[in-house]
PDB file of C-alpha atoms in Angstrom:
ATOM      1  CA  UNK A   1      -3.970   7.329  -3.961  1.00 85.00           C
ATOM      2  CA  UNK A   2      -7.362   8.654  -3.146  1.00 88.00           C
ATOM      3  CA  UNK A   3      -7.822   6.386  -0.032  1.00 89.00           C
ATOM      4  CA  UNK A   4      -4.898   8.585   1.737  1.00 85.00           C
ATOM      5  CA  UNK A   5      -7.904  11.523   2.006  1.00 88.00           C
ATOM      6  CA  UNK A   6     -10.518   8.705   3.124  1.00 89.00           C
ATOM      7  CA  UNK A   7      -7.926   7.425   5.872  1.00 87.00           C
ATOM      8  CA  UNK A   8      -7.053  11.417   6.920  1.00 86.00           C
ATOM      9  CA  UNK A   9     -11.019  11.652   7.526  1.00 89.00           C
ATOM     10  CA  UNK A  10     -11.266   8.735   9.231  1.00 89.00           C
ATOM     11  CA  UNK A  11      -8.751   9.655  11.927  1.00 86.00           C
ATOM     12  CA  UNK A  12     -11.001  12.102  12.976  1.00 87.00           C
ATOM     13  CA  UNK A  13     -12.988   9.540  14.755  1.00 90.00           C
ATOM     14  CA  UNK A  14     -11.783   7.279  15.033  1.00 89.00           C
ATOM     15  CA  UNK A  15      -7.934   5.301  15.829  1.00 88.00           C
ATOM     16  CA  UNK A  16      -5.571   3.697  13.515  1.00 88.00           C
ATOM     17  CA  UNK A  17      -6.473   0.012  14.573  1.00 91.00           C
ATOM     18  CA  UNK A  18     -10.148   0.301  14.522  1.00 92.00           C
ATOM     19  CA  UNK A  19     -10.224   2.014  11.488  1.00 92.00           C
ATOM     20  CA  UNK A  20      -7.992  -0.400   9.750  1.00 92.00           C
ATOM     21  CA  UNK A  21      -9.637  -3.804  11.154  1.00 93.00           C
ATOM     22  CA  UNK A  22     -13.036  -1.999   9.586  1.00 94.00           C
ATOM     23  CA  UNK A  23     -11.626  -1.423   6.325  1.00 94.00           C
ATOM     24  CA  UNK A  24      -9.746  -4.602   5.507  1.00 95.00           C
ATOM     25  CA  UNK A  25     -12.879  -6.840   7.114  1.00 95.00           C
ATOM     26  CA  UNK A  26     -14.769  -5.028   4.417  1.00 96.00           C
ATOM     27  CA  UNK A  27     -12.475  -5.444   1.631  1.00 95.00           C
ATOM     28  CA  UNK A  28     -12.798  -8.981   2.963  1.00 95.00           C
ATOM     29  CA  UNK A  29     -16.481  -9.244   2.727  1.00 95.00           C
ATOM     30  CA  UNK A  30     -16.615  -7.659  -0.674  1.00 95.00           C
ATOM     31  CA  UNK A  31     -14.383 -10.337  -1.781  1.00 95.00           C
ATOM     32  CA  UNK A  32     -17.299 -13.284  -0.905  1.00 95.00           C
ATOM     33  CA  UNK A  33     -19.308 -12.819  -3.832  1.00 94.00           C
ATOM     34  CA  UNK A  34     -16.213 -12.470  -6.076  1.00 94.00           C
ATOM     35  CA  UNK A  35     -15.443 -15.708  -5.216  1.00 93.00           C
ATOM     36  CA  UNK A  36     -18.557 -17.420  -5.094  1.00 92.00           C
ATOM     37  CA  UNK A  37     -19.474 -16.232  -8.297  1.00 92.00           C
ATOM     38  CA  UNK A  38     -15.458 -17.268  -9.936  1.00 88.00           C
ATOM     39  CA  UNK A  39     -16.255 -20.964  -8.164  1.00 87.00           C
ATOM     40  CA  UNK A  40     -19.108 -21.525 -10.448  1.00 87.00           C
ATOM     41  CA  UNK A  41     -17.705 -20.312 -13.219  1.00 86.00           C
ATOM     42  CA  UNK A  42     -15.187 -22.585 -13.097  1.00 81.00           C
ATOM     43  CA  UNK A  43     -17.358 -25.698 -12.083  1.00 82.00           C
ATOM     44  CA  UNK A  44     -19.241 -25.226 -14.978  1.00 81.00           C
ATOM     45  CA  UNK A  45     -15.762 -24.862 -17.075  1.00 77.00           C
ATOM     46  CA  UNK A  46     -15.068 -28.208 -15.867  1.00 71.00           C
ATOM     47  CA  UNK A  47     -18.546 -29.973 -16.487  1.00 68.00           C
ATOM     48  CA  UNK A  48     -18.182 -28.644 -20.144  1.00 66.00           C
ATOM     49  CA  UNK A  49     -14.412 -30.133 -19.855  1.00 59.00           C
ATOM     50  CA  UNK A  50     -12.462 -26.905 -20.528  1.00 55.00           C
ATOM     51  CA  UNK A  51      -9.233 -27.029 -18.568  1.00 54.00           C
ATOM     52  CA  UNK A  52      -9.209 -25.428 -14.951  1.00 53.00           C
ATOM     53  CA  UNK A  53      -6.418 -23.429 -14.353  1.00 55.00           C
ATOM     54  CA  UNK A  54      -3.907 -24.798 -12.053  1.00 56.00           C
ATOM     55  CA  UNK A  55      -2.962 -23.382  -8.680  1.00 62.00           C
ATOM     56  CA  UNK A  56      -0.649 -24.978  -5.858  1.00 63.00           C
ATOM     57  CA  UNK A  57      -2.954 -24.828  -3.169  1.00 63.00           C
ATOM     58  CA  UNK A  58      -0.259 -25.251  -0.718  1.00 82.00           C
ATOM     59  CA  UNK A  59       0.926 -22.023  -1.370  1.00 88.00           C
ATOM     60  CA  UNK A  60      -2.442 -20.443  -0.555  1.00 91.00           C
ATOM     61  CA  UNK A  61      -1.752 -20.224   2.655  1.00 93.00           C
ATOM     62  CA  UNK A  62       1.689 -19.154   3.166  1.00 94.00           C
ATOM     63  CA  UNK A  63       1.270 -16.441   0.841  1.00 93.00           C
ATOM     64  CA  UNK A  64      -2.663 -15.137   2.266  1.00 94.00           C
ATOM     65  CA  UNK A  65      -0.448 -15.046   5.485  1.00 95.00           C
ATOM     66  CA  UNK A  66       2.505 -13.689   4.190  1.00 95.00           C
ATOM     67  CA  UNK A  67       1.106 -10.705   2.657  1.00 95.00           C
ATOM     68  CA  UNK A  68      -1.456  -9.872   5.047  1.00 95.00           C
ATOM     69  CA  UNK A  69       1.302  -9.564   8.160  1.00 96.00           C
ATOM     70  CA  UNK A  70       3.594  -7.223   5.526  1.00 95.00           C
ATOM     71  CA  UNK A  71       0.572  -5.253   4.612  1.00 95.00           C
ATOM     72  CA  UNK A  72      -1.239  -5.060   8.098  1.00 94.00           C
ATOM     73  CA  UNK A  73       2.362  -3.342   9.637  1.00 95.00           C
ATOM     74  CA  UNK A  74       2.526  -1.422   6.783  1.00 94.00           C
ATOM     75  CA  UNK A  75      -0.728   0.278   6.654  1.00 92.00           C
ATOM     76  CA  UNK A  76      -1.193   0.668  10.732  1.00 92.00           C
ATOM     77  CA  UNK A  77       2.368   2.680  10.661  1.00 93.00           C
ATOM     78  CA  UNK A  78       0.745   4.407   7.566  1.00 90.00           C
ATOM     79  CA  UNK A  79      -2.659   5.250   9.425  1.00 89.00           C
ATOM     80  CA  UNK A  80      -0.329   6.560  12.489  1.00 89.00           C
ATOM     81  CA  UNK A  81       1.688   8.691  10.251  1.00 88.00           C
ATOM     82  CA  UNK A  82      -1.564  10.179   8.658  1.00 86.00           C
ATOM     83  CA  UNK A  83      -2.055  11.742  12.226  1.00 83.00           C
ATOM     84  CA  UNK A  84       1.228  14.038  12.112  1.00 84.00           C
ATOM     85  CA  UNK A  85       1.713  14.593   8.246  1.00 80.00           C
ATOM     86  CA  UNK A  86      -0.640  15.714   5.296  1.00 78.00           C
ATOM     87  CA  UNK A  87      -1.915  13.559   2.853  1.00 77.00           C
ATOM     88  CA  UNK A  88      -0.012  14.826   0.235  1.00 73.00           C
ATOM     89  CA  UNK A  89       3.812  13.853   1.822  1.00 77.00           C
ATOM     90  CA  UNK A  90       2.350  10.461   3.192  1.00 81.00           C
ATOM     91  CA  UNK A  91       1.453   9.518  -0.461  1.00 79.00           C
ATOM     92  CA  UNK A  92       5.171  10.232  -1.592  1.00 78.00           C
ATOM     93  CA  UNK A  93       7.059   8.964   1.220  1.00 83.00           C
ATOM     94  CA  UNK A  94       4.606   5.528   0.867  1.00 85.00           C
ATOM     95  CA  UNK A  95       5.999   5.525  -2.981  1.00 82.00           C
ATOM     96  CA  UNK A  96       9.860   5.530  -1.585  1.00 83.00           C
ATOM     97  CA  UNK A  97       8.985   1.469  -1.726  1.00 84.00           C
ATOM     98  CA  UNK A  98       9.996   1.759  -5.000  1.00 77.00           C
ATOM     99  CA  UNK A  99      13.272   2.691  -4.007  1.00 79.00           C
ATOM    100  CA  UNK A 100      13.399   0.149  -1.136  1.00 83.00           C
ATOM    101  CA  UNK A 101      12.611  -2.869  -3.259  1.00 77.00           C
ATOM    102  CA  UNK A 102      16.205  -3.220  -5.033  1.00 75.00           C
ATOM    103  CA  UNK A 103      17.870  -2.518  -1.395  1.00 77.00           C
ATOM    104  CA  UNK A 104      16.023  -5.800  -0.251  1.00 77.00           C
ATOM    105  CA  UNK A 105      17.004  -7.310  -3.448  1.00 69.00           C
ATOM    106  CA  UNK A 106      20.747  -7.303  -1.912  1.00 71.00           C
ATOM    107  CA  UNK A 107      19.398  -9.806   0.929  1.00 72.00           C
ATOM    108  CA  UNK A 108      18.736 -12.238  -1.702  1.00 63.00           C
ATOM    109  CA  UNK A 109      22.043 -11.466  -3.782  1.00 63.00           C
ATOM    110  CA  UNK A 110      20.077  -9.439  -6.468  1.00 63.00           C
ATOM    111  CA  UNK A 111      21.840  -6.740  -8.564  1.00 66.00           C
ATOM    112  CA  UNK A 112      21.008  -3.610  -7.972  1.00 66.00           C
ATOM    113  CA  UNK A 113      22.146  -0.873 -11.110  1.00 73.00           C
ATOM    114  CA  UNK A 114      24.246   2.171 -10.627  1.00 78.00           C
ATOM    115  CA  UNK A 115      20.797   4.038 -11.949  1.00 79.00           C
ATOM    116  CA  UNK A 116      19.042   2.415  -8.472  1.00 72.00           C
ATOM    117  CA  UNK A 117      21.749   3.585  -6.375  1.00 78.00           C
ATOM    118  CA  UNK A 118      21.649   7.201  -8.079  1.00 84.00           C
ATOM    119  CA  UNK A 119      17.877   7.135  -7.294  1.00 80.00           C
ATOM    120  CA  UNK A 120      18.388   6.372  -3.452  1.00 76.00           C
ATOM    121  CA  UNK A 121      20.610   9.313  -3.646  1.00 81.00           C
ATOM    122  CA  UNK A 122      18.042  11.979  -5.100  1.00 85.00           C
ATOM    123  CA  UNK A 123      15.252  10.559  -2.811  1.00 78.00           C
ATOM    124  CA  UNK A 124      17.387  10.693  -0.054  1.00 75.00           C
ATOM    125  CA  UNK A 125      17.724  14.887  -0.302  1.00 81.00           C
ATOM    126  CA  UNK A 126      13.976  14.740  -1.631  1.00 80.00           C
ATOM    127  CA  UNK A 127      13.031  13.139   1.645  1.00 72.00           C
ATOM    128  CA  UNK A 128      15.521  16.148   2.833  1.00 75.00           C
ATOM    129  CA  UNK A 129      13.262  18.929   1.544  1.00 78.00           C
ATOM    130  CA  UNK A 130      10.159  17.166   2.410  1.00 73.00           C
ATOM    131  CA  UNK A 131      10.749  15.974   5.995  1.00 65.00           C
ATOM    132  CA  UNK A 132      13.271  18.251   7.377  1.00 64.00           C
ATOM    133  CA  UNK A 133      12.110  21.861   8.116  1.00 61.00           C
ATOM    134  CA  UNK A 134      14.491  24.782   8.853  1.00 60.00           C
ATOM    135  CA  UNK A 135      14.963  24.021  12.107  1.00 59.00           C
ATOM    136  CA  UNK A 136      16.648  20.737  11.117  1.00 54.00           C
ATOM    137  CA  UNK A 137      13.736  19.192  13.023  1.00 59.00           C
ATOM    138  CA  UNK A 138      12.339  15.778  11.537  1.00 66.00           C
ATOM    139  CA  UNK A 139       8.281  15.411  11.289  1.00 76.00           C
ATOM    140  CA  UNK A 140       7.131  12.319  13.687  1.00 82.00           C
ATOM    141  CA  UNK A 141       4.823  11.562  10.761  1.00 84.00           C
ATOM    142  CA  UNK A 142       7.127  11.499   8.307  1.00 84.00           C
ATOM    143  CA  UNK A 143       9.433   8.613   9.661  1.00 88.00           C
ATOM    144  CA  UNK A 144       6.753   6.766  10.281  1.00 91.00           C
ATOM    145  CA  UNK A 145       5.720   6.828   7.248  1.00 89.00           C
ATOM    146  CA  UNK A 146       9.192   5.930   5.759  1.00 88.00           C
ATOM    147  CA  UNK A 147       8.877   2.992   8.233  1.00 92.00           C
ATOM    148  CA  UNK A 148       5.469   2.031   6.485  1.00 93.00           C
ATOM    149  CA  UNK A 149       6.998   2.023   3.050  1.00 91.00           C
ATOM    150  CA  UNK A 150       9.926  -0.567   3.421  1.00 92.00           C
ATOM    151  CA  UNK A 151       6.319  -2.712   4.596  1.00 94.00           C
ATOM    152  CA  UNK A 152       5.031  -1.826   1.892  1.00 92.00           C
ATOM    153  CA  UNK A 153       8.266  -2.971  -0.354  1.00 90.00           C
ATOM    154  CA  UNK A 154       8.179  -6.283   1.582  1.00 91.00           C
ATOM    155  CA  UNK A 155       3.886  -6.652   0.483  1.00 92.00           C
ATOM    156  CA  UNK A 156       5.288  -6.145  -3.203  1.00 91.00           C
ATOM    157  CA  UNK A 157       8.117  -8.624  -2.623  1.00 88.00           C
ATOM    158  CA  UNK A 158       5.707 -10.760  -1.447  1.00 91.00           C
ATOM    159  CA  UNK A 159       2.885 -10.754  -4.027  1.00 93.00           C
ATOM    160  CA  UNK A 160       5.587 -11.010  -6.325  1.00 88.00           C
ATOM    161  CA  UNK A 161       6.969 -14.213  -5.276  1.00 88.00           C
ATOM    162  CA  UNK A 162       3.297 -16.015  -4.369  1.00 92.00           C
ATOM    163  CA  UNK A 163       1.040 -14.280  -7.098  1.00 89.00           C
ATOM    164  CA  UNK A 164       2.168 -16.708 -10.330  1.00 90.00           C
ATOM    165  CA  UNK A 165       1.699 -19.837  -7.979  1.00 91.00           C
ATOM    166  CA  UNK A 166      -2.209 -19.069  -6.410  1.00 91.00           C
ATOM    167  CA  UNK A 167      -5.385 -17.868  -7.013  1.00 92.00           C
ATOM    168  CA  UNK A 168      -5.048 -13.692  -6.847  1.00 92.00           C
ATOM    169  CA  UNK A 169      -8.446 -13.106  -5.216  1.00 94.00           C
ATOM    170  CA  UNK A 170      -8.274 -15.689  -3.146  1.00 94.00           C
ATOM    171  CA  UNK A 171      -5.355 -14.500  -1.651  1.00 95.00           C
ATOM    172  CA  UNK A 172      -6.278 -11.222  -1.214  1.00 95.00           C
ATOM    173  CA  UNK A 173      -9.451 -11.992   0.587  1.00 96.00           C
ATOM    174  CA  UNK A 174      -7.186 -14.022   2.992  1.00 96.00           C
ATOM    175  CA  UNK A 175      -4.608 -10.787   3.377  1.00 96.00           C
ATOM    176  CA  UNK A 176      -7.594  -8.848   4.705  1.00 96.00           C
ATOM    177  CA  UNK A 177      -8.804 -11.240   6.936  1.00 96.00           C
ATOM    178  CA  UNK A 178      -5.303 -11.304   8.215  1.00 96.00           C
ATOM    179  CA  UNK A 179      -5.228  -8.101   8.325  1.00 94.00           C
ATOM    180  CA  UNK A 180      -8.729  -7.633  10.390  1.00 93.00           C
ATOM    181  CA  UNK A 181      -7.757 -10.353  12.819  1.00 94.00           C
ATOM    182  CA  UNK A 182      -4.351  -8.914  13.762  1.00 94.00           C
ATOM    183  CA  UNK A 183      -6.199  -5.478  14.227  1.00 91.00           C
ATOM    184  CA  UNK A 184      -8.919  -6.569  16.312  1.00 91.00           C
ATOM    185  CA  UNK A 185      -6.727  -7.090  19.554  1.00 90.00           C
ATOM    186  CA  UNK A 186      -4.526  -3.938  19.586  1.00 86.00           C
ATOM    187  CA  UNK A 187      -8.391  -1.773  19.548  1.00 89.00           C
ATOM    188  CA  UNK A 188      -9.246  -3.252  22.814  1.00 85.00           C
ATOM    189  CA  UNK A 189      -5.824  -1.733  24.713  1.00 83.00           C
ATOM    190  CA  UNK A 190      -5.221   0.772  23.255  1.00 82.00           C
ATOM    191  CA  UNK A 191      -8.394   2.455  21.936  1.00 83.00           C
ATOM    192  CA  UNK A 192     -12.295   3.012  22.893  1.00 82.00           C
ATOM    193  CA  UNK A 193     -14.595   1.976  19.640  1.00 80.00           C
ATOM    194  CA  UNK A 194     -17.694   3.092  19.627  1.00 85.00           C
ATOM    195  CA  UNK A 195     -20.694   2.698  17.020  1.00 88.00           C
ATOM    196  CA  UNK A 196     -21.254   6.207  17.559  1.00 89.00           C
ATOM    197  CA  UNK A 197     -17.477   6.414  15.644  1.00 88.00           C
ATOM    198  CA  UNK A 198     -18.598   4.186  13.321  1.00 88.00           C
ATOM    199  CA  UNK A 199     -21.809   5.644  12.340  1.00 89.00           C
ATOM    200  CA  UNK A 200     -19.737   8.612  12.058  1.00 91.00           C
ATOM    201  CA  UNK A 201     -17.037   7.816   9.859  1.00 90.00           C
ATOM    202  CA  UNK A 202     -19.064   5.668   7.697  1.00 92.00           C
ATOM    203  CA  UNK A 203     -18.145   7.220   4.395  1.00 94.00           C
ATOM    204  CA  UNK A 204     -14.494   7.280   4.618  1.00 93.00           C
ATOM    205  CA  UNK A 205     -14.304   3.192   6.234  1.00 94.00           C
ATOM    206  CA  UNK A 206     -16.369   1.821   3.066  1.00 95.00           C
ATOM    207  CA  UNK A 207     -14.403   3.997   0.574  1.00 95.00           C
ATOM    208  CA  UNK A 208     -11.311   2.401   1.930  1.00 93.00           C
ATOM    209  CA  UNK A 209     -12.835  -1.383   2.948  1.00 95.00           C
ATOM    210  CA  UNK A 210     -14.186  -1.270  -1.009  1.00 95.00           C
ATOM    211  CA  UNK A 211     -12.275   0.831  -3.734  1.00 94.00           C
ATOM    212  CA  UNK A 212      -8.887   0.664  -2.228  1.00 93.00           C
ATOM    213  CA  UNK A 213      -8.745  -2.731  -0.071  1.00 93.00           C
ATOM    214  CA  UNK A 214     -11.785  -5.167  -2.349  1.00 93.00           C
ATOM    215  CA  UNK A 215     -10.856  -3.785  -5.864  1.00 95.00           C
ATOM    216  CA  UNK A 216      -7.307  -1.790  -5.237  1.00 95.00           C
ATOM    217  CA  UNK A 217      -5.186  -4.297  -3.577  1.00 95.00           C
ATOM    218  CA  UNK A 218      -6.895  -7.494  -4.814  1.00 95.00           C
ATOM    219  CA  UNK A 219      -5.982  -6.104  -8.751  1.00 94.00           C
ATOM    220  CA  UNK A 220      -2.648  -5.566  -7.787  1.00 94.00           C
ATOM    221  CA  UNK A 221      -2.063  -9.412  -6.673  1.00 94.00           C
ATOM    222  CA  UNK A 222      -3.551 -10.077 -10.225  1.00 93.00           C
ATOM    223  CA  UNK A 223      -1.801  -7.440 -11.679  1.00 91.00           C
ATOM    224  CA  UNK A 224       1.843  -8.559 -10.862  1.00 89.00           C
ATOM    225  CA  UNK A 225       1.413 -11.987 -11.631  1.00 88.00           C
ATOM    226  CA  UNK A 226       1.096 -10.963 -15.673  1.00 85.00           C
ATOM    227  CA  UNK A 227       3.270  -7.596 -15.431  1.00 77.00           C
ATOM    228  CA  UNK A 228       6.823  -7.483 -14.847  1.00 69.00           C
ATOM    229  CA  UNK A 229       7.491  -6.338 -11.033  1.00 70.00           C
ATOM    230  CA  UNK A 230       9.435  -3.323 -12.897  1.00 63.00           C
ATOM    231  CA  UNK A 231       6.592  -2.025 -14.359  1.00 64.00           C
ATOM    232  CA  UNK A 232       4.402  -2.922 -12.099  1.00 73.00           C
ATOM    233  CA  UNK A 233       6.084  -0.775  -8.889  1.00 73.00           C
ATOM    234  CA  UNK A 234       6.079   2.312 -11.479  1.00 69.00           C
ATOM    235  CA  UNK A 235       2.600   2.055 -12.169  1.00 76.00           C
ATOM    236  CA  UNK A 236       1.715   1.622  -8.188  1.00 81.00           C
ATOM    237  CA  UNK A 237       4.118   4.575  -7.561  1.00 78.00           C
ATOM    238  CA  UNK A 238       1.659   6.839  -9.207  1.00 76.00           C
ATOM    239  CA  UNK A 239      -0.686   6.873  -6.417  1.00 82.00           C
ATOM    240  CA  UNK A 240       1.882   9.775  -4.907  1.00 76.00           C
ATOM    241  CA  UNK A 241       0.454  11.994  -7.613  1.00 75.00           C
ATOM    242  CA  UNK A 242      -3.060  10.988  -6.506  1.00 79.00           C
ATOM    243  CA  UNK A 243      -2.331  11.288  -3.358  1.00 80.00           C
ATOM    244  CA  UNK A 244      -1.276  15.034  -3.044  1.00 77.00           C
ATOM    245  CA  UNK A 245      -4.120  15.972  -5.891  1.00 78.00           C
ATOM    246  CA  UNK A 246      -6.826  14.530  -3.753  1.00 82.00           C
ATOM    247  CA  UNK A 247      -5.119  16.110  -0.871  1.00 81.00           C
ATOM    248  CA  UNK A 248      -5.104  19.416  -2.627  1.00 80.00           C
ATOM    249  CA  UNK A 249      -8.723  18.789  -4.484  1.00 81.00           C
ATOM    250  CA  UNK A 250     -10.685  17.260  -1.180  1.00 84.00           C
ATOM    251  CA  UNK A 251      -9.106  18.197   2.201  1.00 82.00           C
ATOM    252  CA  UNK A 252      -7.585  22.150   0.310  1.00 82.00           C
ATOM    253  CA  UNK A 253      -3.910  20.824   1.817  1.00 77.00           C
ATOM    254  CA  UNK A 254      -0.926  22.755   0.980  1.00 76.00           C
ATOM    255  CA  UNK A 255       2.508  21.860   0.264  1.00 74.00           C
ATOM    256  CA  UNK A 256       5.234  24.834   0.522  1.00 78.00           C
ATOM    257  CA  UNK A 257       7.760  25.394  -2.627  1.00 84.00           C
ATOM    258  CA  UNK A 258      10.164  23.658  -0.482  1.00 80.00           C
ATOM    259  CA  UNK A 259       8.024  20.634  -0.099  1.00 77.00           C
ATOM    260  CA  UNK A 260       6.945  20.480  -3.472  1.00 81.00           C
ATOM    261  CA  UNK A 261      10.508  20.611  -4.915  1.00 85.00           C
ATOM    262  CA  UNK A 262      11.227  17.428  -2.130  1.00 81.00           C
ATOM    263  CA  UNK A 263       8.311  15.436  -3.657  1.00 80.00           C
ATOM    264  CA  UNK A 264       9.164  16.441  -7.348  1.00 85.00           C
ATOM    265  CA  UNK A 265      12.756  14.878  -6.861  1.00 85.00           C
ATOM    266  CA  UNK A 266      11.576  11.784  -4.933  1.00 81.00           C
ATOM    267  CA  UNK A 267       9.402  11.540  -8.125  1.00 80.00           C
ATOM    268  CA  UNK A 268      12.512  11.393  -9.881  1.00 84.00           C
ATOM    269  CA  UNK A 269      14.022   8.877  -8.126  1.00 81.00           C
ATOM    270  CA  UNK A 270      11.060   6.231  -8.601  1.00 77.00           C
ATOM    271  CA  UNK A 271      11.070   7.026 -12.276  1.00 79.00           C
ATOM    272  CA  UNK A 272      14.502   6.671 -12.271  1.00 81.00           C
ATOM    273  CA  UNK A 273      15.059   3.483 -10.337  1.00 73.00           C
ATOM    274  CA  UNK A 274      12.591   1.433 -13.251  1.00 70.00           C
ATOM    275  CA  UNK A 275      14.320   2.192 -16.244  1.00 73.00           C
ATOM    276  CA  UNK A 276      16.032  -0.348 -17.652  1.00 69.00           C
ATOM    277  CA  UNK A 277      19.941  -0.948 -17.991  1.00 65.00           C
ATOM    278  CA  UNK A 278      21.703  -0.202 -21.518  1.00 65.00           C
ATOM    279  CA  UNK A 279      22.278  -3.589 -23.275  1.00 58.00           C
ATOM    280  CA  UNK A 280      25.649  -4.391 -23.583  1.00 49.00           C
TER     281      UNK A 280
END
């Protein structure tokens, strides 16, 4: 939730693309020794014959793929939105992924609970108070940022589905490399890097690249493949709450009483959408 103030900064010198390549080619990097250092653990668990864990290999791939394309749309609409809305909205519009997840469910013929479809309800007039102003006018930002969270939703599909079958670092570290590569050509058209920008914005790029990208993202592949995908979206949706505090705390945003009642019902609505069904 904090990285939403470090991506704000950033912005300030830099674009969306350049920014974003940086920070997931770092997350990347800080991955390396991570892995190095799990590799000979493990040789040395199998010259003392302790059983290796076992990972489909094959899957490696598809998955490292999989997730980085889902989470390199999702956080370049995310880093676009940033430009047009405050910290503090983009954090709670991101978390509207947990309401998204059981409406892609019904691709794949899941059930989704009258409690899930109550929750799309109260987000949707959340969304209401948060994105539409007086004027009935809607904030660019803001639907952007709705655009970025049914990426995200697909990202937590995704891990789900890949994250019992691999290794979780290892497929993180190929997410961000993904991620870098598919940045790296949309800088060249359609912005002007600079090490000057760089140098600049040094502060916000590693905070992201390390804390939320190298330790964030990677714990949440490693996360979901021991926690229930129910409990696990709850606990992700939390970084809304970080979001506008560190907003508030760092950057001195703030929301109006029409705002905050938008986000305190879309609030609602994530709770609401995890709990469980009454046993019959």
């Amino acid at each position: 939730g904090i990285a939403f103030v470090a991506q704000s900064v950033g912005m300030d010198y830099m674009g969306p693309c350049t920014f974003n390549a940086s920070r997931f080619l770092i997350g990347g990097v800080v991955l390396l020794p991570v892995i190095w250092t799990k590799e000979r653990m493990e040789a040395k668990k199998g010259a003392t014959g302790a059983p290796a864990k076992k990972n489909k290999s094959g899957a490696l791939l598809p998955g490292g793929v999989c997730c980085g394309i889902a989470l390199c749309a999702a956080s370049l609409l995310q880093q676009f939105g940033i430009r047009y809305t405050s910290v503090g909205k983009a954090g709670f519009l991101t978390t509207l992924y947990i309401v998204i997840v059981p409406l892609f469910g019904l691709i794949v013929h899941k059930t989704v609970t009258k409690l899930q479809w109550l929750s799309v309800f109260i987000a949707a007039v959340g969304m209401y108070f948060i994105c539409i102003t007086e004027n009935f006018s809607v904030n660019y930002g803001d639907m952007i940022i709705l655009a970025c969270a049914c990426f995200f939703a697909l990202h937590i599909i995704t891990i789900e589905r890949f994250s019992v079958l691999v290794d979780g670092v290892r497929m993180s570290l190929l997410q961000f490399a993904v991620c870098g590569i598919l940045s790296l050509p949309a800088i060249f058209f359609y912005e002007t890097p600079s090490w000057e920008a760089l140098d600049q914005a040094w502060l916000p790029i590693l905070y992201a690249g390390i804390m939320s990208c190298g330790i964030a993202y990677t714990l949440q592949i490693l996360g979901q493949k021991y926690v229930n995908v129910i409990l696990a979206s709850i606990i992700l949706s939390m970084e809304s709450v970080f979001s506008v505090f560190a907003g508030w705390l760092l950057l001195g945003e703030q929301l109006s009483l029409r705002e905050i009642g938008g986000c305190v019902l879309v609030f609602a609505a994530i709770l609401l959408a995890q709990m469980p069904p009454k046993q019959q």
